[in-house]
Amino acid sequence: MSQVNYLSKVGKWSNPTHIGQLYINGEWVDPSENRTIPVINPAMGETIAEVGLASQKDVQSAILAARQAFDDGVWRSTSPHKRAKLLSKLASKIEDDLNNLAEIETVNNGKTLREAKGDVEEAVKTFRYYAGLATKPTGETFEAEEPFVARVVREPIGVCGQIIPWNYPLLMAAWKLAPALAAGNTCILKPSEITPLTAIRLFELIDEVGFPKGVVNLVNGTGVEAGQPLVESTLVDKIAFTGGTATGKTILEKSVGNLKRVSLELGGKSPNIIFADADYESALDYATFAIFNNAGQVCSAGSRLLVDQKIYDQFIKDLVEVTKKIRVGNGLDPSSEMGSLVSEQQLTKIKNYIEIGKTEGAKLVCGGNRLRTNGLEDGFFIEPTIFVDVKPKSRIAQEEIFGPVLCIIPFETEEEAINIANDSPFGLAAGIFTSDVSKAERVAKAIRAGVTWINTYEQNLIEGPWGGYKESGIGRELGIYGFNEYTEVKQIINTLKVEPTGWFSS
Ligand code: TXE
């Protein structure tokens, strides 16, 4: 089936004519080298589209368009109210297209429709939130010695290269574009080559909204060909990246040419701590949600479950029982509770970690196998998997698996739980389940992570800062924090008395 037929049927994408194209300087253009990359539906293992690949020349065109749009001031000089209006309009268009976008996301990423719809709703909220923030600039003033008056203003940084991953393709595009545009920057978005489809649909909507030419550009392509030129270009002022820690480190190294601003949202190995005095049912429910939601392909997944020795055996028994009931299937099937992994490569990586876990001596008590029956034969499905008695220093407890694999570690005291939780190169998130308010506060403060949830998990508030300590990243997204990451701070000092300094005698 041709890509147009397939996507118009599955995603009800009425006219997906721009799939092979890039969006540069306010226009859909063919890639200069006419090369494409196949896009796979991971639930079926079949090619559903051929997406145009940007060459370095195309990326340069996008950079020049964004540079000119920034330097001309067409966007940064646009009144915040006008910027807000366009961002709100885009939010409404995404909302109107919710079902379509969700289906496209599901067939490209493998997540369930329920998850994909949730992502689209969050993307809408993100654009609305930053539309609101655009009109609320936060300058400061301070008391300066007479005759001076001083104020501090925030200005856009300039041209932003935004490189995003495959686990939340549309939502990550929203997290990047919305604050950057609200603050007056111009953008070049580089989606993951594995999941480019919702970004293409998003840019069709962006085109309808009518941003000034060059303000927002899309280059699809590989990391090396389309991502790296953004990172290395001295015409790009900022790189915002979400992805793996190894790639994040490469990006940091390659960005030094013009000392561009870099924000990185990287991996995690987040601890989820269950104390014996926790509300048992909630703890059980969140322990599964934290790791099996989005098939575990979440940077903040609660992948290390620390369980109080007092309830250890019973909790594991109940957790395994709940986990075995999770319905794994094609994301388009409304009865599926967990979809496929995003790619064969990710499946291979996870299977490899399961083998590592076994050789390290952890006890496999649930799952561990690829699923290949009942219509899942050709897709990249894996059973929700649980290892118990995992050694805190072992590889499966230290490295990001990025799949539905839970590592359970017992602990005896609060201090021991904190030590195990902090014994990680990462520091993105943590969960704490207890009915003791004082203990919850103590542990939340002691854990070195960007977000700590108490008696909940994965509650993401657009208003709050999102980002990690240690090797989980640099900088923060969302809220005013994310907005500020797209601004430079300028101090303006004026004098009310104009006269020479008299410093030199002549
Ligand atoms: O990610 P990459 P991959 C983790 C997860 C996963 C691992 C590898 O553990 O198993 O990373 O996944 C672009 N210059 N996360 O290889 O490479 C690439 O094209 C510029 C966690 O898919 O980090 C894509 O657009 N760009 C993560 C983006 O970087 C480059 C989500 C992410 O790809 C580049 C995804 C280069 N040299 C994976 N190389 C999270 N934090 O949520 C690649 N890219």
Short mmCIF file of N, CA and C and ligand atoms in Angstrom, two decimals, residues 163-168 190-194 221-224 226-229 231 241-248 250-251 254 265-268 297-300 345-346 349 400-402 428, ligand 1:
data_model
loop_
_atom_site.label_atom_id
_atom_site.label_comp_id
_atom_site.label_asym_id
_atom_site.label_seq_id
_atom_site.Cartn_x
_atom_site.Cartn_y
_atom_site.Cartn_z
N ILE A 163 16.70 19.44 18.77
CA ILE A 163 16.86 18.05 18.35
C ILE A 163 16.09 17.16 19.33
N ILE A 164 15.16 16.39 18.79
CA ILE A 164 14.25 15.66 19.69
C ILE A 164 14.26 14.15 19.43
N PRO A 165 13.81 13.37 20.42
CA PRO A 165 13.86 11.91 20.31
C PRO A 165 12.54 11.31 19.84
N TRP A 166 12.48 9.97 19.96
CA TRP A 166 11.36 9.23 19.39
C TRP A 166 10.32 8.77 20.40
N ASN A 167 10.55 9.01 21.70
CA ASN A 167 9.61 8.42 22.67
C ASN A 167 8.34 9.26 22.87
N TYR A 168 8.46 10.58 22.70
CA TYR A 168 7.28 11.46 22.73
C TYR A 168 7.43 12.46 21.57
N LYS A 190 14.59 19.36 14.52
CA LYS A 190 15.11 18.13 13.91
C LYS A 190 14.53 16.95 14.69
N PRO A 191 13.43 16.35 14.16
CA PRO A 191 12.84 15.20 14.85
C PRO A 191 13.73 13.97 14.73
N SER A 192 13.42 12.94 15.49
CA SER A 192 14.13 11.67 15.33
C SER A 192 13.78 11.09 13.97
N GLU A 193 14.77 10.52 13.31
CA GLU A 193 14.53 9.91 12.00
C GLU A 193 13.61 8.70 12.11
N ILE A 194 13.46 8.18 13.34
CA ILE A 194 12.59 7.01 13.54
C ILE A 194 11.12 7.42 13.59
N GLY A 221 15.90 14.12 9.14
CA GLY A 221 17.14 13.50 8.70
C GLY A 221 17.82 12.81 9.85
N THR A 222 18.98 12.27 9.57
CA THR A 222 19.70 11.52 10.60
C THR A 222 20.40 12.49 11.56
N GLY A 223 20.84 11.91 12.68
CA GLY A 223 21.54 12.73 13.67
C GLY A 223 22.80 13.35 13.10
N VAL A 224 23.56 12.55 12.37
CA VAL A 224 24.85 13.05 11.87
C VAL A 224 24.65 14.05 10.74
N ALA A 226 21.69 15.74 9.74
CA ALA A 226 20.80 16.89 9.95
C ALA A 226 20.94 17.50 11.34
N GLY A 227 21.32 16.68 12.33
CA GLY A 227 21.44 17.21 13.69
C GLY A 227 22.78 17.90 13.92
N GLN A 228 23.84 17.19 13.55
CA GLN A 228 25.18 17.70 13.84
C GLN A 228 25.50 19.05 13.18
N PRO A 229 25.07 19.27 11.92
CA PRO A 229 25.33 20.59 11.33
C PRO A 229 24.69 21.73 12.13
N VAL A 231 24.38 21.65 15.39
CA VAL A 231 25.21 21.75 16.59
C VAL A 231 26.50 22.51 16.28
N PHE A 241 18.34 19.90 23.30
CA PHE A 241 18.38 18.49 22.91
C PHE A 241 17.70 17.61 23.95
N THR A 242 16.92 16.67 23.50
CA THR A 242 16.44 15.59 24.36
C THR A 242 16.82 14.29 23.70
N GLY A 243 17.46 13.40 24.45
CA GLY A 243 17.86 12.13 23.87
C GLY A 243 18.77 11.38 24.81
N GLY A 244 19.57 10.48 24.26
CA GLY A 244 20.45 9.65 25.07
C GLY A 244 21.64 10.44 25.62
N THR A 245 22.17 9.96 26.74
CA THR A 245 23.28 10.67 27.40
C THR A 245 24.54 10.69 26.52
N ALA A 246 24.81 9.59 25.82
CA ALA A 246 26.02 9.56 24.98
C ALA A 246 25.92 10.62 23.89
N THR A 247 24.76 10.71 23.23
CA THR A 247 24.60 11.72 22.18
C THR A 247 24.66 13.12 22.78
N GLY A 248 24.09 13.28 23.96
CA GLY A 248 24.13 14.59 24.64
C GLY A 248 25.55 15.06 24.88
N THR A 250 28.22 14.14 23.14
CA THR A 250 28.80 14.48 21.82
C THR A 250 28.37 15.89 21.41
N ILE A 251 27.09 16.17 21.64
CA ILE A 251 26.55 17.48 21.26
C ILE A 251 27.25 18.60 22.02
N LYS A 254 30.65 19.14 20.50
CA LYS A 254 30.68 19.70 19.15
C LYS A 254 30.09 21.10 19.07
N GLU A 265 18.36 17.37 27.90
CA GLU A 265 17.48 16.55 28.75
C GLU A 265 17.81 15.11 28.39
N LEU A 266 18.49 14.40 29.30
CA LEU A 266 19.07 13.11 28.93
C LEU A 266 18.43 11.95 29.70
N GLY A 267 19.19 10.92 29.89
CA GLY A 267 18.61 9.70 30.44
C GLY A 267 18.36 9.73 31.93
N GLY A 268 17.90 8.59 32.42
CA GLY A 268 17.64 8.47 33.84
C GLY A 268 17.64 7.01 34.26
N GLN A 297 9.64 3.40 27.89
CA GLN A 297 10.53 4.28 27.09
C GLN A 297 10.32 5.72 27.52
N VAL A 298 10.65 5.97 28.76
CA VAL A 298 10.41 7.27 29.38
C VAL A 298 11.68 7.64 30.14
N CYS A 299 12.15 8.88 29.94
CA CYS A 299 13.42 9.26 30.60
C CYS A 299 13.29 9.20 32.12
N SER A 300 12.09 9.46 32.64
CA SER A 300 11.90 9.49 34.08
C SER A 300 11.27 8.20 34.61
N GLN A 345 15.82 -2.03 16.86
CA GLN A 345 17.08 -1.71 17.55
C GLN A 345 16.85 -1.62 19.07
N GLN A 346 15.74 -0.99 19.45
CA GLN A 346 15.42 -0.85 20.87
C GLN A 346 15.08 -2.22 21.47
N LYS A 349 18.30 -3.99 22.09
CA LYS A 349 18.99 -3.43 23.25
C LYS A 349 18.38 -3.99 24.55
N GLU A 400 20.76 2.82 31.80
CA GLU A 400 19.39 3.05 31.34
C GLU A 400 19.01 1.99 30.31
N ILE A 401 17.99 1.20 30.62
CA ILE A 401 17.54 0.15 29.70
C ILE A 401 16.53 0.73 28.71
N PHE A 402 15.72 1.64 29.18
CA PHE A 402 14.73 2.35 28.35
C PHE A 402 13.73 1.39 27.71
N LEU A 428 17.41 12.32 37.42
CA LEU A 428 16.27 13.02 36.79
C LEU A 428 15.06 13.07 37.71
O1 TXE B 1 18.96 8.37 20.88
P1 TXE B 1 19.77 9.61 20.36
P2 TXE B 1 18.79 6.90 20.28
C1 TXE B 1 18.15 6.99 25.38
C2 TXE B 1 17.65 5.57 25.56
C3 TXE B 1 17.92 4.97 24.23
C4 TXE B 1 19.24 5.63 23.88
C5 TXE B 1 19.60 5.65 22.41
O2 TXE B 1 18.41 4.94 26.56
O3 TXE B 1 18.02 3.58 24.27
O4 TXE B 1 19.10 6.95 24.33
O5 TXE B 1 18.50 6.12 21.64
C6 TXE B 1 19.75 12.87 17.18
N1 TXE B 1 24.30 15.20 16.53
N2 TXE B 1 17.07 7.93 25.07
O6 TXE B 1 20.04 6.40 19.68
O7 TXE B 1 20.92 9.22 19.49
C7 TXE B 1 18.87 11.77 16.63
O8 TXE B 1 18.77 11.85 15.22
C8 TXE B 1 23.08 15.71 16.62
C9 TXE B 1 16.58 8.71 26.15
O9 TXE B 1 17.60 6.89 19.44
O10 TXE B 1 20.08 10.40 21.56
C10 TXE B 1 17.57 12.05 17.37
O11 TXE B 1 16.88 13.12 16.72
N3 TXE B 1 21.96 14.97 16.78
C11 TXE B 1 15.79 9.86 25.67
C12 TXE B 1 18.05 12.52 18.74
O12 TXE B 1 19.42 12.91 18.56
C13 TXE B 1 22.09 13.64 16.90
C14 TXE B 1 14.88 9.61 24.52
C15 TXE B 1 17.98 11.47 19.84
O13 TXE B 1 18.71 10.36 19.44
C16 TXE B 1 23.35 13.02 16.81
C17 TXE B 1 15.51 8.79 23.51
C18 TXE B 1 24.49 13.86 16.62
N4 TXE B 1 25.75 13.38 16.54
C19 TXE B 1 16.55 7.96 23.81
N5 TXE B 1 23.18 11.70 16.93
C20 TXE B 1 15.13 10.70 26.74
N6 TXE B 1 15.92 11.48 27.47
O14 TXE B 1 13.92 10.70 26.91
C21 TXE B 1 21.86 11.47 17.08
N7 TXE B 1 21.19 12.64 17.05
#
